[in-house]
Structure formats: C-alpha cells, structure tokens
C-alpha cells in the first residue's frame, strides 16, 4: 500500500509541470488564427467569395477577396466570443461539480473541434465555425482547471497563475507549427488528427494528477489528490475558506456596492456572497479594464492578416514573413507572464503592516501590476494604429507582453480580491461579459472594409482614446488600498493606546 503512494511534493511538481505543457501545447491555439488563415486561404476555404474586379486605368482584372476576409473575421469573432461567454456557464460547472467533470467536458469539446477541423475542406468551409468554437471553449476550460494549481504553492501563487496564462498565450504558436509543416507537405487533416489523438494525454492527467473537486487555499497539511493507493484528503473549499483566519467576509447588512465588499469585513464570520462580489466596485472596474483591452487585442488578431496584406501591398511572401514573426513572438508569452506574477508576489515573505491581512497585502501589491498592464495596452494600441510595416515588429512584442500580463493578471486579481469558492463563477462572469463587448470587433472590421474604404485611421483613433479608460481600475485599487492602510494604522494606534492605558491602571 505504502510503496505505490507518491509524495505530496513530487505530486505537486508533476501537476505543475504537466499543466504548463498542457496549456502550452493545446489550450489557447485558437489565438494563432492569423497563421491558420494563411493555410486556409491556400487550401481555398471560402474562395468562392473572391470575385474578379476590372481595373479602372487598364483592362487588367484583379481579385477582390474582402468577402473571404470577412468570413474569416467572423469565424474568429464567434470563436473568441464563445471562448469567453460560455465560461459563465462553465465556471458554474467548475464550482458546482469540480475539476474532473469540468475537464471531461473540456476534453470532449476540444476533441470534437479538432476532429471537425480534420474533416473540413474548401467544400465544407462552414465547418470552421463549430470547429474553432469547440477548440476555443475546450481550451479555456483546460486553463480554468489548471489555474487552481497555484494554490499548491502559496508563496508563488500569483506567479504560477500568470505562468499558466502565459503558456495559454504561447500555445497560439501551435498554428504556426501547423503552417510550417503544411508548407512541407503535411496536410491539415493529419495535423488535427494528431491533436485529436493527444486527448488521451488530457484524460490520463485528469485521473492521475488532478483533484476530483478543487484545490483549497491555503493547502491543508497532508492534502493529497489524484490517483493514490492510500487515503486522500478532500476538502469543501467554501467550508475550508470560512475557517481561515483573516478570510474574506462581509456582514449581513453591508451595502452590496460598498468598496469594502472586495476586501475583508473583519468583524463577521460569513464568506462574501456571490451577489455582493458582482456588485462591488472591484468587479465592475475590473470588468471595464478587461473588456476594453480584450477588444483591442481581439480586433488586432482578427484583422492582422488583412492589415499586413494592405501594408505589404498584397505581397504573399512578405505577409508570410510577418505572420511567422508574429507567431514566434507569441511563444514568448510563457516567458513574459511570470514577470507579472513576480510583481504581484513581491511582498511575499516580508513582514506585513500592522493590522494588515494577507489578502489586503496581496491586493496592495496587485495595483502596480494593473497599472503596468494598462500602460502596455496604450503603447500597443498606438503602435498598432501606425501604418508603417517595419514598426509592426515592435507592435508584436508589445502585444504579446500586454496579453500575457492581461490574462494572467485578470485571473490573479480575481483570486486575490474575491473568495476562492466563487472563483469559477466570477472568472466566468467577467469573461462572459467582456465577450459581449468583444463582439464589437466584427462591426469595426466591417466599418473599415465598407464605409471607410479599407482605411482604419478613424477606428484606430477611437480605440486609442477608449484604451485610456483602463487606468480607472488601477487608480481605484491603489486609493482603496491607501484608505485601508490608513484605517489599519488608526486601529493599531488605538489598540496600542488602549493597552497602554490598561497597563497604567493596573500599576496604579
């Protein structure tokens, strides 16, 4: 019995490493769509929408493929929308039924999507819509179930959450690999059948290295999960969180929209309700912050191929070179994201201010991360709106840096500011609502292609002005933390004065 058990420390490390590989190779492949579009165009997907156009100055004809580009943009718009919107339902499933059920659902969706892609063709281009959508939804679910692994490493919790999100971002380079092997003669069908076969790995990891329910935070002593010949300690996360000293609580008569709902109400023993979390300024500000930046990124990815074609004067070799450069920079997401986690975890191991709880310290540390992410987005948006082709190399770098900070910081902030028992629902809700905003990418694309005659200047100006609003959230968190710190100092000083007065009375 004893010989077939795995030590908890080794199990934690195997879970962490295998989860990073899972996210890196599978979870976010849909965001490498720009590379896949290049292959799909070669294979003739939606080619019936390309129409010949007679030149005005000479009698030569050219081909107008704006209808084809719009279809590809629509495929990505729907997939990216469902990627986020269905997390609202899937987050509830994760909180209610646990890790195993959620992962089995993710694997089913992902495998369905890869099989549909494998059997799609130019004649059945419409299969791209369900295929990419299933891959996107299944991939984000794999990420959702993996982010809780950060709970196993308390001192580096935010770093690991951001690392997983960075691996998710970097997995978009998988479509670059498919593009490269396609140029070497490997068909799309073979590539996606291979991805389908890899689902066996996901199933094995689900039963061997993942919990059946959830990983609590902080992790109790002798906590185990997965396949084990001995007994396994399992915990109800909500009940366990109520027992934690300094856990997030809220009083019964607290006003839902009060700023303190995202933090502690120390004099009560009840975990904050889901409703109070949703109605807090922390959640609303975070939703605005995520929605604006996500819209900018989705519009950039969905229109990248057509933008590069315009700047490169429809030179396919030059466009291919820039698409490859973009996909290669996406690999750096897994290297960029942990820096955000280190920023959020920089206070770990240091003494806290008097009266400050661990959650308050985590929240204070997150304000710098939120500000840097906002600044990166503004710089990325400005560079993306300048119609200079060589400058797009810098745009690619800023885009992958900001995107890795954005999604890692999003998950880490939710895990810090709100109770762990609501993480799946809150993560799902914020992603779902931001997905509704991201639907604006398609009308923006149609506006540029139609009314503006292919010139995105005015849309870019509007987006640059819109991105300035993202600074509202880090500013609010910063001033809230200052308010809490001042309150803690006053309470500490009052306690010390009361203690000193009692000591004097005793002596007298």
CSV table of C-alpha atoms in Angstrom, one decimal:
chain,number,residue,atom,x,y,z
A,1,UNK,CA,0.0,0.0,0.0
A,2,UNK,CA,2.7,2.5,1.1
A,3,UNK,CA,5.0,1.8,-1.8
A,4,UNK,CA,2.6,3.0,-4.5
A,5,UNK,CA,2.0,6.3,-3.0
A,6,UNK,CA,3.6,9.5,-4.4
A,7,UNK,CA,5.0,12.1,-2.0
A,8,UNK,CA,2.8,15.3,-2.0
A,9,UNK,CA,5.8,17.5,-3.0
A,10,UNK,CA,6.6,15.3,-6.1
A,11,UNK,CA,2.9,15.2,-7.0
A,12,UNK,CA,2.6,19.0,-6.8
A,13,UNK,CA,5.6,19.4,-9.1
A,14,UNK,CA,4.3,16.9,-11.6
A,15,UNK,CA,0.9,18.6,-11.7
A,16,UNK,CA,2.6,22.0,-12.2
A,17,UNK,CA,4.9,20.8,-15.0
A,18,UNK,CA,2.3,18.7,-16.8
A,19,UNK,CA,-0.2,21.6,-16.6
A,20,UNK,CA,2.2,24.0,-18.1
A,21,UNK,CA,2.8,21.7,-21.0
A,22,UNK,CA,-0.9,21.1,-21.5
A,23,UNK,CA,-1.6,24.9,-21.6
A,24,UNK,CA,1.4,25.5,-23.8
A,25,UNK,CA,0.6,22.9,-26.4
A,26,UNK,CA,-3.2,22.9,-26.5
A,27,UNK,CA,-5.2,25.5,-24.5
A,28,UNK,CA,-5.0,28.7,-26.5
A,29,UNK,CA,-4.2,27.6,-30.0
A,30,UNK,CA,-7.2,29.5,-31.4
A,31,UNK,CA,-5.4,32.8,-30.9
A,32,UNK,CA,-2.9,31.7,-33.5
A,33,UNK,CA,-5.7,32.1,-36.1
A,34,UNK,CA,-3.6,34.5,-38.2
A,35,UNK,CA,-1.2,31.7,-39.0
A,36,UNK,CA,-4.1,29.3,-39.7
A,37,UNK,CA,-5.8,31.8,-42.0
A,38,UNK,CA,-2.7,31.8,-44.3
A,39,UNK,CA,-3.1,28.0,-44.7
A,40,UNK,CA,-6.8,28.1,-45.1
A,41,UNK,CA,-6.5,30.6,-47.9
A,42,UNK,CA,-4.0,28.4,-49.7
A,43,UNK,CA,-6.4,25.5,-49.4
A,44,UNK,CA,-9.2,27.5,-50.8
A,45,UNK,CA,-11.5,28.0,-47.8
A,46,UNK,CA,-14.3,30.5,-48.7
A,47,UNK,CA,-12.6,31.1,-52.0
A,48,UNK,CA,-16.0,31.3,-53.7
A,49,UNK,CA,-16.3,34.7,-52.1
A,50,UNK,CA,-13.3,36.1,-54.1
A,51,UNK,CA,-14.6,38.0,-57.1
A,52,UNK,CA,-12.8,39.4,-60.2
A,53,UNK,CA,-12.6,43.2,-60.4
A,54,UNK,CA,-11.9,45.1,-63.6
A,55,UNK,CA,-9.2,47.7,-63.2
A,56,UNK,CA,-10.1,51.4,-63.8
A,57,UNK,CA,-6.9,52.5,-65.6
A,58,UNK,CA,-6.3,49.4,-67.6
A,59,UNK,CA,-8.2,46.4,-68.7
A,60,UNK,CA,-6.4,44.0,-66.3
A,61,UNK,CA,-8.6,42.2,-63.7
A,62,UNK,CA,-7.7,41.7,-60.1
A,63,UNK,CA,-9.3,39.7,-57.4
A,64,UNK,CA,-11.3,41.2,-54.5
A,65,UNK,CA,-11.3,38.8,-51.5
A,66,UNK,CA,-12.8,41.2,-49.0
A,67,UNK,CA,-15.8,38.8,-48.6
A,68,UNK,CA,-13.4,35.9,-47.8
A,69,UNK,CA,-11.6,38.1,-45.2
A,70,UNK,CA,-14.9,39.0,-43.6
A,71,UNK,CA,-15.8,35.3,-43.3
A,72,UNK,CA,-12.5,34.5,-41.6
A,73,UNK,CA,-13.0,37.5,-39.3
A,74,UNK,CA,-16.5,36.2,-38.5
A,75,UNK,CA,-15.1,32.8,-37.7
A,76,UNK,CA,-12.6,34.2,-35.2
A,77,UNK,CA,-15.2,36.7,-33.8
A,78,UNK,CA,-17.6,33.8,-32.9
A,79,UNK,CA,-14.9,31.5,-31.6
A,80,UNK,CA,-13.4,34.2,-29.4
A,81,UNK,CA,-16.8,35.3,-28.2
A,82,UNK,CA,-17.8,31.7,-27.2
A,83,UNK,CA,-14.3,31.2,-25.7
A,84,UNK,CA,-15.2,33.8,-23.1
A,85,UNK,CA,-19.0,33.9,-22.9
A,86,UNK,CA,-19.6,30.2,-22.2
A,87,UNK,CA,-17.1,30.4,-19.3
A,88,UNK,CA,-20.1,31.9,-17.4
A,89,UNK,CA,-21.8,28.5,-17.5
A,90,UNK,CA,-18.6,26.5,-17.4
A,91,UNK,CA,-17.4,28.5,-14.3
A,92,UNK,CA,-20.6,27.5,-12.5
A,93,UNK,CA,-20.0,23.8,-13.6
A,94,UNK,CA,-16.4,24.1,-12.2
A,95,UNK,CA,-17.6,25.5,-8.8
A,96,UNK,CA,-20.5,23.1,-8.6
A,97,UNK,CA,-19.2,19.8,-9.9
A,98,UNK,CA,-15.5,20.2,-9.5
A,99,UNK,CA,-12.4,19.6,-11.6
A,100,UNK,CA,-13.0,16.1,-13.0
A,101,UNK,CA,-16.4,16.9,-14.6
A,102,UNK,CA,-15.1,20.2,-16.0
A,103,UNK,CA,-12.0,18.6,-17.5
A,104,UNK,CA,-14.0,15.8,-19.1
A,105,UNK,CA,-16.3,18.4,-20.7
A,106,UNK,CA,-13.3,20.4,-21.9
A,107,UNK,CA,-11.7,17.3,-23.5
A,108,UNK,CA,-14.9,16.3,-25.2
A,109,UNK,CA,-15.3,19.8,-26.7
A,110,UNK,CA,-11.7,20.1,-27.7
A,111,UNK,CA,-11.6,16.7,-29.4
A,112,UNK,CA,-14.8,17.4,-31.2
A,113,UNK,CA,-13.3,20.6,-32.6
A,114,UNK,CA,-10.1,19.1,-33.8
A,115,UNK,CA,-12.0,16.2,-35.5
A,116,UNK,CA,-14.2,18.7,-37.3
A,117,UNK,CA,-11.2,20.7,-38.4
A,118,UNK,CA,-9.6,17.5,-39.6
A,119,UNK,CA,-12.6,16.7,-41.9
A,120,UNK,CA,-13.2,20.2,-43.1
A,121,UNK,CA,-12.3,21.3,-46.6
A,122,UNK,CA,-12.8,24.1,-49.1
A,123,UNK,CA,-16.1,22.5,-50.0
A,124,UNK,CA,-17.1,22.4,-46.3
A,125,UNK,CA,-15.7,25.7,-45.2
A,126,UNK,CA,-18.7,26.2,-42.9
A,127,UNK,CA,-17.2,23.5,-40.5
A,128,UNK,CA,-14.7,26.2,-39.4
A,129,UNK,CA,-17.4,27.8,-37.3
A,130,UNK,CA,-18.2,24.9,-35.0
A,131,UNK,CA,-14.7,23.5,-35.1
A,132,UNK,CA,-12.8,26.7,-34.0
A,133,UNK,CA,-15.6,27.4,-31.4
A,134,UNK,CA,-15.2,24.0,-29.8
A,135,UNK,CA,-11.4,24.2,-29.7
A,136,UNK,CA,-11.7,27.7,-28.1
A,137,UNK,CA,-14.2,26.7,-25.4
A,138,UNK,CA,-12.4,23.4,-24.6
A,139,UNK,CA,-9.1,25.2,-24.4
A,140,UNK,CA,-10.2,27.9,-22.0
A,141,UNK,CA,-11.7,25.2,-19.8
A,142,UNK,CA,-8.4,23.4,-19.6
A,143,UNK,CA,-6.8,26.7,-18.5
A,144,UNK,CA,-9.6,27.2,-15.9
A,145,UNK,CA,-9.0,23.9,-14.2
A,146,UNK,CA,-5.2,24.4,-14.2
A,147,UNK,CA,-5.1,27.8,-12.6
A,148,UNK,CA,-6.0,26.4,-9.2
A,149,UNK,CA,-2.6,24.6,-9.1
A,150,UNK,CA,-1.2,28.0,-7.9
A,151,UNK,CA,-2.9,27.2,-4.6
A,152,UNK,CA,-0.4,24.4,-4.0
A,153,UNK,CA,2.5,26.9,-4.0
A,154,UNK,CA,1.3,29.7,-1.6
A,155,UNK,CA,4.5,31.8,-1.8
A,156,UNK,CA,4.3,31.9,-5.6
A,157,UNK,CA,0.6,31.6,-6.1
A,158,UNK,CA,0.2,34.7,-8.5
A,159,UNK,CA,3.4,33.8,-10.3
A,160,UNK,CA,2.1,30.3,-11.2
A,161,UNK,CA,-1.4,31.6,-12.2
A,162,UNK,CA,0.3,34.1,-14.6
A,163,UNK,CA,2.6,31.4,-15.8
A,164,UNK,CA,-0.3,29.2,-16.8
A,165,UNK,CA,-1.9,32.1,-18.6
A,166,UNK,CA,1.4,32.9,-20.3
A,167,UNK,CA,1.5,29.2,-21.5
A,168,UNK,CA,-2.0,29.6,-22.7
A,169,UNK,CA,-1.0,32.7,-24.8
A,170,UNK,CA,2.1,31.0,-26.2
A,171,UNK,CA,0.1,28.0,-27.4
A,172,UNK,CA,-1.1,30.2,-30.3
A,173,UNK,CA,2.2,29.3,-31.9
A,174,UNK,CA,0.9,25.8,-32.5
A,175,UNK,CA,-0.9,27.1,-35.6
A,176,UNK,CA,2.4,28.4,-36.8
A,177,UNK,CA,3.8,24.9,-36.5
A,178,UNK,CA,0.8,23.6,-38.5
A,179,UNK,CA,1.5,26.3,-41.1
A,180,UNK,CA,5.2,25.3,-41.3
A,181,UNK,CA,4.6,21.6,-41.6
A,182,UNK,CA,1.8,22.3,-44.2
A,183,UNK,CA,4.4,24.1,-46.3
A,184,UNK,CA,6.5,20.9,-46.0
A,185,UNK,CA,3.6,18.8,-47.4
A,186,UNK,CA,1.8,17.7,-44.2
A,187,UNK,CA,-2.0,18.2,-44.6
A,188,UNK,CA,-4.3,20.0,-42.2
A,189,UNK,CA,-6.2,16.7,-41.7
A,190,UNK,CA,-3.0,14.9,-40.4
A,191,UNK,CA,-2.2,17.8,-38.1
A,192,UNK,CA,-5.6,18.0,-36.5
A,193,UNK,CA,-6.0,14.2,-36.2
A,194,UNK,CA,-2.7,14.2,-34.2
A,195,UNK,CA,-4.2,16.9,-31.9
A,196,UNK,CA,-7.3,14.7,-31.5
A,197,UNK,CA,-5.1,11.7,-30.6
A,198,UNK,CA,-3.4,13.8,-27.9
A,199,UNK,CA,-6.6,14.0,-25.9
A,200,UNK,CA,-5.6,10.7,-24.4
A,201,UNK,CA,-2.9,12.6,-22.5
A,202,UNK,CA,-5.6,15.0,-21.1
A,203,UNK,CA,-7.7,12.1,-19.9
A,204,UNK,CA,-4.8,10.4,-18.2
A,205,UNK,CA,-3.8,13.7,-16.5
A,206,UNK,CA,-7.4,14.2,-15.3
A,207,UNK,CA,-7.4,11.0,-13.4
A,208,UNK,CA,-3.8,10.8,-12.3
A,209,UNK,CA,-2.7,14.3,-11.5
A,210,UNK,CA,-5.7,16.5,-10.9
A,211,UNK,CA,-8.2,16.6,-7.9
A,212,UNK,CA,-11.7,15.4,-8.2
A,213,UNK,CA,-13.2,18.6,-6.7
A,214,UNK,CA,-11.0,21.6,-6.0
A,215,UNK,CA,-7.6,22.5,-4.5
A,216,UNK,CA,-8.2,24.6,-1.4
A,217,UNK,CA,-6.2,27.7,-0.4
A,218,UNK,CA,-4.1,27.7,1.7
A,219,UNK,CA,-3.4,24.0,1.3
A,220,UNK,CA,-4.1,21.9,4.5
A,221,UNK,CA,-1.4,19.7,5.9
A,222,UNK,CA,-1.2,16.2,4.3
A,223,UNK,CA,-3.5,17.3,1.4
A,224,UNK,CA,-3.5,14.8,-1.5
A,225,UNK,CA,-5.4,14.2,-4.7
A,226,UNK,CA,-5.4,12.2,-7.9
A,227,UNK,CA,-4.6,8.5,-8.1
A,228,UNK,CA,-3.3,7.3,-4.7
A,229,UNK,CA,-3.2,3.9,-3.1
A,230,UNK,CA,-3.7,5.4,0.3
A,231,UNK,CA,-6.5,7.6,1.6
A,232,UNK,CA,-7.0,11.1,0.0
A,233,UNK,CA,-7.8,14.2,2.0
A,234,UNK,CA,-10.5,16.1,0.2
A,235,UNK,CA,-12.0,19.5,1.3
A,236,UNK,CA,-15.0,21.6,0.7
A,237,UNK,CA,-13.5,24.8,-0.5
A,238,UNK,CA,-16.2,27.1,0.8
A,239,UNK,CA,-16.3,25.4,4.3
A,240,UNK,CA,-12.5,25.4,4.4
A,241,UNK,CA,-12.3,29.1,3.5
A,242,UNK,CA,-14.7,30.1,6.3
A,243,UNK,CA,-12.2,28.5,8.7
A,244,UNK,CA,-9.2,30.6,7.5
A,245,UNK,CA,-8.1,33.4,9.8
A,246,UNK,CA,-8.4,36.7,8.1
A,247,UNK,CA,-10.6,35.2,5.3
A,248,UNK,CA,-12.8,37.4,3.1
A,249,UNK,CA,-16.1,38.1,4.9
A,250,UNK,CA,-18.9,40.5,4.8
A,251,UNK,CA,-21.7,41.4,7.2
A,252,UNK,CA,-25.3,40.7,6.6
A,253,UNK,CA,-26.4,44.3,6.4
A,254,UNK,CA,-23.5,45.5,4.3
A,255,UNK,CA,-24.4,47.6,1.2
A,256,UNK,CA,-23.5,45.4,-1.9
A,257,UNK,CA,-21.9,48.3,-3.8
A,258,UNK,CA,-19.6,49.3,-1.0
A,259,UNK,CA,-15.9,49.2,-1.9
A,260,UNK,CA,-15.1,47.0,1.1
A,261,UNK,CA,-17.0,44.1,-0.4
A,262,UNK,CA,-14.0,43.1,-2.4
A,263,UNK,CA,-11.9,43.0,0.8
A,264,UNK,CA,-12.4,42.0,4.4
A,265,UNK,CA,-15.1,42.9,6.8
A,266,UNK,CA,-13.1,41.6,9.8
A,267,UNK,CA,-15.8,41.6,12.4
A,268,UNK,CA,-18.0,38.9,10.7
A,269,UNK,CA,-17.6,35.3,10.0
A,270,UNK,CA,-19.5,34.9,6.8
A,271,UNK,CA,-18.0,34.4,3.4
A,272,UNK,CA,-19.0,37.2,1.0
A,273,UNK,CA,-21.9,36.3,-1.2
A,274,UNK,CA,-21.6,35.9,-5.0
A,275,UNK,CA,-24.1,38.8,-5.5
A,276,UNK,CA,-22.1,41.2,-3.3
A,277,UNK,CA,-18.9,40.4,-5.2
A,278,UNK,CA,-20.5,41.1,-8.5
A,279,UNK,CA,-22.0,44.4,-7.3
A,280,UNK,CA,-18.7,45.6,-5.8
A,281,UNK,CA,-16.7,48.4,-7.5
A,282,UNK,CA,-13.7,46.0,-7.7
A,283,UNK,CA,-15.6,43.7,-10.0
A,284,UNK,CA,-17.2,46.5,-12.1
A,285,UNK,CA,-13.9,48.3,-12.5
A,286,UNK,CA,-12.1,45.0,-13.4
A,287,UNK,CA,-14.8,44.2,-16.0
A,288,UNK,CA,-14.2,47.6,-17.7
A,289,UNK,CA,-10.5,47.1,-17.5
A,290,UNK,CA,-10.6,43.6,-19.1
A,291,UNK,CA,-13.3,44.4,-21.7
A,292,UNK,CA,-11.5,47.3,-23.3
A,293,UNK,CA,-8.1,45.7,-23.6
A,294,UNK,CA,-9.6,42.4,-24.8
A,295,UNK,CA,-11.5,44.2,-27.5
A,296,UNK,CA,-8.3,45.8,-28.7
A,297,UNK,CA,-6.4,42.5,-28.8
A,298,UNK,CA,-9.2,40.5,-30.5
A,299,UNK,CA,-9.6,43.2,-33.2
A,300,UNK,CA,-5.9,43.2,-33.8
A,301,UNK,CA,-5.6,39.4,-34.1
A,302,UNK,CA,-8.8,39.0,-36.2
A,303,UNK,CA,-7.6,41.7,-38.7
A,304,UNK,CA,-3.9,41.0,-38.7
A,305,UNK,CA,-3.8,39.1,-41.9
A,306,UNK,CA,-5.7,41.7,-43.9
A,307,UNK,CA,-3.8,44.6,-42.2
A,308,UNK,CA,-0.4,43.1,-43.2
A,309,UNK,CA,-1.7,42.4,-46.7
A,310,UNK,CA,-2.6,46.1,-47.0
A,311,UNK,CA,0.7,47.3,-45.7
A,312,UNK,CA,2.7,44.8,-47.8
A,313,UNK,CA,0.8,45.7,-51.0
A,314,UNK,CA,-0.5,42.1,-51.1
A,315,UNK,CA,2.9,40.5,-51.3
A,316,UNK,CA,2.3,37.0,-50.1
A,317,UNK,CA,5.9,36.2,-49.2
A,318,UNK,CA,6.2,39.4,-47.2
A,319,UNK,CA,2.9,38.8,-45.4
A,320,UNK,CA,4.0,35.2,-44.6
A,321,UNK,CA,7.3,36.5,-43.1
A,322,UNK,CA,5.4,38.9,-40.8
A,323,UNK,CA,2.8,36.3,-39.9
A,324,UNK,CA,5.7,34.0,-38.9
A,325,UNK,CA,7.3,36.7,-36.8
A,326,UNK,CA,4.0,37.4,-35.0
A,327,UNK,CA,3.5,33.7,-34.2
A,328,UNK,CA,7.1,33.4,-33.0
A,329,UNK,CA,6.7,36.3,-30.6
A,330,UNK,CA,3.6,34.6,-29.2
A,331,UNK,CA,5.9,31.9,-27.9
A,332,UNK,CA,7.4,34.5,-25.5
A,333,UNK,CA,4.1,34.8,-23.6
A,334,UNK,CA,5.1,32.0,-21.3
A,335,UNK,CA,8.3,33.9,-20.5
A,336,UNK,CA,6.6,37.3,-20.1
A,337,UNK,CA,3.7,36.3,-17.9
A,338,UNK,CA,5.6,35.2,-14.8
A,339,UNK,CA,7.1,38.7,-14.5
A,340,UNK,CA,3.6,39.9,-13.8
A,341,UNK,CA,3.2,37.2,-11.1
A,342,UNK,CA,6.6,38.2,-9.5
A,343,UNK,CA,5.3,41.8,-9.3
A,344,UNK,CA,2.2,40.6,-7.6
A,345,UNK,CA,4.1,38.2,-5.3
A,346,UNK,CA,6.9,40.7,-4.5
A,347,UNK,CA,5.6,41.2,-0.9
A,348,UNK,CA,5.6,37.5,0.0
A,349,UNK,CA,7.9,36.6,2.8
A,350,UNK,CA,8.1,40.2,4.0
A,351,UNK,CA,6.5,41.5,7.2
A,352,UNK,CA,3.1,43.0,6.7
A,353,UNK,CA,2.0,46.4,8.0
A,354,UNK,CA,0.3,46.4,11.5
A,355,UNK,CA,-3.2,45.1,11.2
A,356,UNK,CA,-2.9,44.2,7.5
A,357,UNK,CA,-4.3,40.8,6.4
A,358,UNK,CA,-2.7,38.6,3.7
A,359,UNK,CA,-5.5,39.4,1.3
A,360,UNK,CA,-5.0,43.2,1.8
A,361,UNK,CA,-1.3,42.8,1.2
A,362,UNK,CA,-1.9,40.8,-2.0
A,363,UNK,CA,-4.4,43.5,-3.2
A,364,UNK,CA,-2.0,46.3,-2.4
A,365,UNK,CA,0.7,44.5,-4.5
A,366,UNK,CA,-1.7,44.0,-7.4
A,367,UNK,CA,-2.2,47.7,-8.0
A,368,UNK,CA,1.2,48.1,-9.7
A,369,UNK,CA,0.5,45.1,-12.0
A,370,UNK,CA,-2.8,46.6,-13.0
A,371,UNK,CA,-1.1,49.9,-13.9
A,372,UNK,CA,1.7,48.4,-15.9
A,373,UNK,CA,-0.8,46.3,-17.9
A,374,UNK,CA,-2.8,49.4,-18.7
A,375,UNK,CA,0.3,51.3,-19.8
A,376,UNK,CA,1.4,48.4,-22.0
A,377,UNK,CA,-2.1,48.3,-23.7
A,378,UNK,CA,-1.9,52.1,-24.6
A,379,UNK,CA,1.5,51.7,-26.1
A,380,UNK,CA,0.5,48.6,-28.0
A,381,UNK,CA,-2.7,50.3,-29.3
A,382,UNK,CA,-0.8,53.4,-30.5
A,383,UNK,CA,1.9,51.3,-32.4
A,384,UNK,CA,-0.8,49.1,-34.0
A,385,UNK,CA,-2.5,52.2,-35.4
A,386,UNK,CA,0.6,53.5,-37.2
A,387,UNK,CA,0.6,52.3,-40.8
A,388,UNK,CA,4.4,51.5,-41.0
A,389,UNK,CA,5.1,47.9,-41.8
A,390,UNK,CA,8.5,47.5,-40.0
A,391,UNK,CA,7.0,49.1,-36.9
A,392,UNK,CA,4.8,46.1,-36.6
A,393,UNK,CA,7.7,44.1,-35.2
A,394,UNK,CA,7.5,46.3,-32.1
A,395,UNK,CA,3.7,46.0,-32.1
A,396,UNK,CA,4.0,42.2,-32.0
A,397,UNK,CA,6.4,42.5,-29.0
A,398,UNK,CA,4.1,44.9,-27.1
A,399,UNK,CA,1.1,42.8,-28.0
A,400,UNK,CA,2.4,39.5,-26.5
A,401,UNK,CA,3.8,41.3,-23.5
A,402,UNK,CA,0.5,43.0,-22.8
A,403,UNK,CA,-1.7,40.0,-23.5
A,404,UNK,CA,0.4,37.8,-21.2
A,405,UNK,CA,0.1,40.4,-18.4
A,406,UNK,CA,-3.6,40.9,-19.1
A,407,UNK,CA,-5.0,37.4,-18.7
A,408,UNK,CA,-2.6,36.3,-16.0
A,409,UNK,CA,-3.3,39.5,-14.1
A,410,UNK,CA,-7.1,39.0,-14.6
A,411,UNK,CA,-7.1,35.6,-13.1
A,412,UNK,CA,-4.7,36.5,-10.3
A,413,UNK,CA,-6.7,39.6,-9.3
A,414,UNK,CA,-10.0,37.6,-9.1
A,415,UNK,CA,-8.3,35.0,-6.9
A,416,UNK,CA,-7.0,37.8,-4.6
A,417,UNK,CA,-9.9,40.1,-4.4
A,418,UNK,CA,-12.7,37.6,-4.0
A,419,UNK,CA,-13.4,34.3,-2.1
A,420,UNK,CA,-12.0,31.1,-3.7
A,421,UNK,CA,-15.4,29.4,-3.5
A,422,UNK,CA,-16.7,32.0,-6.1
A,423,UNK,CA,-13.6,31.9,-8.4
A,424,UNK,CA,-15.1,29.9,-11.2
A,425,UNK,CA,-18.3,31.8,-11.3
A,426,UNK,CA,-16.6,35.3,-11.1
A,427,UNK,CA,-14.0,34.3,-13.6
A,428,UNK,CA,-16.7,33.0,-15.9
A,429,UNK,CA,-18.9,36.1,-15.5
A,430,UNK,CA,-16.2,38.6,-16.2
A,431,UNK,CA,-15.0,36.7,-19.2
A,432,UNK,CA,-18.6,36.3,-20.5
A,433,UNK,CA,-19.5,40.0,-20.1
A,434,UNK,CA,-16.2,41.0,-21.7
A,435,UNK,CA,-17.0,38.6,-24.6
A,436,UNK,CA,-20.2,40.6,-25.3
A,437,UNK,CA,-18.0,43.7,-25.7
A,438,UNK,CA,-15.6,41.9,-27.9
A,439,UNK,CA,-18.4,41.3,-30.4
A,440,UNK,CA,-17.8,44.9,-31.5
A,441,UNK,CA,-14.7,43.7,-33.3
A,442,UNK,CA,-16.8,42.5,-36.3
A,443,UNK,CA,-18.7,45.7,-36.8
A,444,UNK,CA,-15.4,47.6,-36.5
A,445,UNK,CA,-13.9,45.3,-39.2
A,446,UNK,CA,-17.0,45.8,-41.4
A,447,UNK,CA,-16.9,49.6,-40.9
A,448,UNK,CA,-13.2,49.7,-42.1
A,449,UNK,CA,-13.8,47.4,-45.1
A,450,UNK,CA,-17.0,49.2,-46.1
A,451,UNK,CA,-17.7,52.8,-45.2
A,452,UNK,CA,-14.0,53.7,-44.6
A,453,UNK,CA,-12.8,52.0,-47.8
A,454,UNK,CA,-10.1,49.9,-46.1
A,455,UNK,CA,-8.6,52.9,-44.1
A,456,UNK,CA,-8.7,52.1,-40.4
A,457,UNK,CA,-7.4,55.5,-39.3
A,458,UNK,CA,-10.6,56.8,-37.5
A,459,UNK,CA,-11.3,53.4,-35.9
A,460,UNK,CA,-7.8,53.3,-34.6
A,461,UNK,CA,-8.1,56.8,-33.1
A,462,UNK,CA,-11.3,55.8,-31.4
A,463,UNK,CA,-9.7,52.7,-29.9
A,464,UNK,CA,-6.7,54.7,-28.7
A,465,UNK,CA,-9.0,57.1,-26.8
A,466,UNK,CA,-11.0,54.2,-25.4
A,467,UNK,CA,-7.9,52.4,-24.0
A,468,UNK,CA,-7.2,55.5,-21.8
A,469,UNK,CA,-10.2,54.4,-19.7
A,470,UNK,CA,-8.3,51.3,-18.5
A,471,UNK,CA,-6.3,53.5,-16.0
A,472,UNK,CA,-9.5,53.9,-13.9
A,473,UNK,CA,-9.3,50.4,-12.4
A,474,UNK,CA,-5.6,50.5,-11.1
A,475,UNK,CA,-6.2,54.0,-9.7
A,476,UNK,CA,-9.3,52.9,-7.8
A,477,UNK,CA,-7.5,49.8,-6.3
A,478,UNK,CA,-4.5,52.0,-5.3
A,479,UNK,CA,-6.6,54.6,-3.5
A,480,UNK,CA,-8.7,51.9,-1.9
A,481,UNK,CA,-5.5,50.2,-0.5
A,482,UNK,CA,-4.3,53.5,0.8
A,483,UNK,CA,-7.6,54.0,2.6
A,484,UNK,CA,-7.5,50.5,4.1
A,485,UNK,CA,-3.8,51.1,5.2
A,486,UNK,CA,-4.7,54.3,6.9
A,487,UNK,CA,-7.7,52.7,8.7
A,488,UNK,CA,-5.4,49.8,9.9
A,489,UNK,CA,-2.8,52.3,11.2
A,490,UNK,CA,-5.5,54.2,13.2
A,491,UNK,CA,-6.9,50.9,14.6
A,492,UNK,CA,-3.4,49.8,15.5
A,493,UNK,CA,-2.6,53.1,17.2
A,494,UNK,CA,-6.0,53.0,19.1
A,495,UNK,CA,-5.3,49.4,20.3
A,496,UNK,CA,-1.8,50.4,21.5
A,497,UNK,CA,-3.2,53.4,23.4
A,498,UNK,CA,-5.9,51.2,25.0
A,499,UNK,CA,-3.3,48.6,26.0
A,500,UNK,CA,-1.0,51.3,27.5
A,501,UNK,CA,-4.0,52.8,29.4
A,502,UNK,CA,-4.9,49.4,30.9
A,503,UNK,CA,-1.3,48.8,32.0
A,504,UNK,CA,-1.2,52.2,33.7
A,505,UNK,CA,-4.4,51.4,35.5
A,506,UNK,CA,-3.1,48.1,36.7
A,507,UNK,CA,0.1,49.7,38.0
A,508,UNK,CA,-2.0,52.3,39.9
